[in-house]
Amino acid sequence: MPQDYIATIGLEVHVQLKTRSKMFCGCRVEYGAEPNTNVCPVCLGMPGALPVMNEEALRLTALAGLMLGCEIAPRCKFDRKNYFYPDMPKNYQISQYDLPICLNGAVPLHDLAYPKDAQKTIATPDKKIRLTRIHLEEDVAKSFHSEHGTGIDFNRAGTPLMEIVSEPDIASAEEAFAYLTVLQQVMIYGGVSDADMEKGQLRCDVNVSVRPVGTEKWGTKIELKNLNTISGVRRALIFEIPRQIAVLEAGGTLDQETRRWDDARGETVLMRIKESAHDYRYFPDPDLLPVETSELVASARTRLPELPWEKRARFTADYGVSSYDAGVLANDLALARYFETAAKGAKKPKNVANWILNDLQSALSAESLAISDCPIPPEALDELVNLIDSGAINGKQGKDVFAEMFTTRKPAAVIVKERGLEQVSDTGAIEAFCDQAIANSERAVAEYKAGKIAAINAIKGQVMKLSKGQANIQLVSEILERKLAG
Ligand code: ZN
Ligand code: MN
């Protein structure tokens, strides 16, 4: 972004709640079901059908608010938002207008939530993005367009949808990325939503304007609609911000428009110009009573989880893992749980973290496996790391055992036995190997004695060769140094 412009970005994020049934009827919430099978008169919008509130959806929304430091309104209500759209047969959406469940709060950004290539150049570390509100509403149906026409699937109609509205505190594509990443983590941590963007469980509208540095008045706000990947939001902003600046630099003006992101073309495309603000004629839904929230909030509070940043701090404090590694583990709840199970019985939890973040993660990604499908259970990894840390096998042997564990799912101890890998830690045997290696390495010995310390490595190599790689390297070093000092 040219230095002389400021971007102002606010996000509206729709999150599908993890409830078993829909917001105002008993129909199942189920991803990928046969179209129009989870429907009833209420979610099909039949005249006269009466909505019944889903308490769990209210509780999950309160929980989201608690996790993000919002104030939970003592009383909230539902309103009808009137507009016509083919995927919404009632011609109104039940939403919350002036009394949403949650107000204020904030999303704390952290370094590892930023895109990898931007983590070293964070403009405002530990920035907090303030929230305006979180409200609860119902989702609409989903249309499918094909050459035969358009079909509508009402399975999604009436599923509980939480809308999280941020203040326009976001200043760059990278901050928008970090914001969404943290939001997604928090939703998963709280069990509020699986927040799987591929399944449309987290969808985002972006409001963005630019203005010259030193001016107060905001530029014309342009809306980017329905982005469904976090990286897509980043790319859309990387395109859109300079586009707006270029228009202004060329002496043009910007219209209040709605645009969409064309991922294949890598550009934002005009959908419509906003002639005037919509008047949705909100009014309180006469079929739904206002909700006193105190009991819901109390029960939501009992479900408050440890949050990603709290977990990171605890991993650092309790297990001596570096803040970076702890952050990578805590970024992914499943990974964090794997680590914690493995680390429980570990002599050196830090080494367990290293194995997970290096060998395990690269083995998983080579096979395109998620941590939940990992062929090595956490306890088995812990056993392997303990074998290495106790000196029973050396690091190189550990790598081989790991590879075999990953393909055969056998426990480390069994593989070590089968392969006869027990490291030789018997000093007598190692002494003998060392004597033989010293006798074989006249030149290296002379160089070492003349002060070239590194020459000892050649002798060590001899010992390892003689022991077929099974000598305990720590002991080899000690014995060689002692022998050569004499
Ligand atoms: Zn229904
Ligand atoms: Mn909405």
mmCIF file with all atom_site columns, C-alpha atoms and ligand atoms in Angstrom, residues 12-14 81 83 93 95 135 137-138 161-165 205 225 282, ligand 2:
data_model
loop_
_atom_site.group_PDB
_atom_site.id
_atom_site.type_symbol
_atom_site.label_atom_id
_atom_site.label_alt_id
_atom_site.label_comp_id
_atom_site.label_asym_id
_atom_site.label_entity_id
_atom_site.label_seq_id
_atom_site.pdbx_PDB_ins_code
_atom_site.Cartn_x
_atom_site.Cartn_y
_atom_site.Cartn_z
_atom_site.occupancy
_atom_site.B_iso_or_equiv
_atom_site.pdbx_formal_charge
_atom_site.auth_seq_id
_atom_site.auth_comp_id
_atom_site.auth_asym_id
_atom_site.auth_atom_id
_atom_site.pdbx_PDB_model_num
ATOM   1  C  CA . GLU A 1 12  ? -18.899 -8.820  9.505  1.00 0.00 ? 12  GLU A CA 1
ATOM   2  C  CA . VAL A 1 13  ? -18.443 -12.504 10.127 1.00 0.00 ? 13  VAL A CA 1
ATOM   3  C  CA . HIS A 1 14  ? -21.246 -15.052 10.040 1.00 0.00 ? 14  HIS A CA 1
ATOM   4  C  CA . LYS A 1 81  ? -35.617 -7.998  9.040  1.00 0.00 ? 81  LYS A CA 1
ATOM   5  C  CA . TYR A 1 83  ? -36.580 -8.120  2.479  1.00 0.00 ? 83  TYR A CA 1
ATOM   6  C  CA . GLN A 1 93  ? -35.157 -13.061 8.386  1.00 0.00 ? 93  GLN A CA 1
ATOM   7  C  CA . SER A 1 95  ? -32.400 -11.440 13.496 1.00 0.00 ? 95  SER A CA 1
ATOM   8  C  CA . HIS A 1 135 ? -26.077 -11.107 17.461 1.00 0.00 ? 135 HIS A CA 1
ATOM   9  C  CA . GLU A 1 137 ? -30.084 -14.847 13.579 1.00 0.00 ? 137 GLU A CA 1
ATOM   10 C  CA . GLU A 1 138 ? -31.216 -17.598 11.251 1.00 0.00 ? 138 GLU A CA 1
ATOM   11 C  CA . LEU A 1 161 ? -26.135 -18.128 12.604 1.00 0.00 ? 161 LEU A CA 1
ATOM   12 C  CA . MET A 1 162 ? -24.105 -15.804 14.781 1.00 0.00 ? 162 MET A CA 1
ATOM   13 C  CA . GLU A 1 163 ? -22.989 -12.498 13.321 1.00 0.00 ? 163 GLU A CA 1
ATOM   14 C  CA . ILE A 1 164 ? -19.849 -10.902 14.730 1.00 0.00 ? 164 ILE A CA 1
ATOM   15 C  CA . VAL A 1 165 ? -19.428 -7.259  13.757 1.00 0.00 ? 165 VAL A CA 1
ATOM   16 C  CA . ASP A 1 205 ? -18.211 -9.578  4.463  1.00 0.00 ? 205 ASP A CA 1
ATOM   17 C  CA . LYS A 1 225 ? -19.444 -9.773  -0.125 1.00 0.00 ? 225 LYS A CA 1
ATOM   18 C  CA . TYR A 1 282 ? -37.187 -4.040  11.426 1.00 0.00 ? 282 TYR A CA 1
HETATM 19 MN MN . MN  B 2 .   ? -26.410 -11.201 9.047  1.00 0.00 ? 2   MN  B MN 1
#
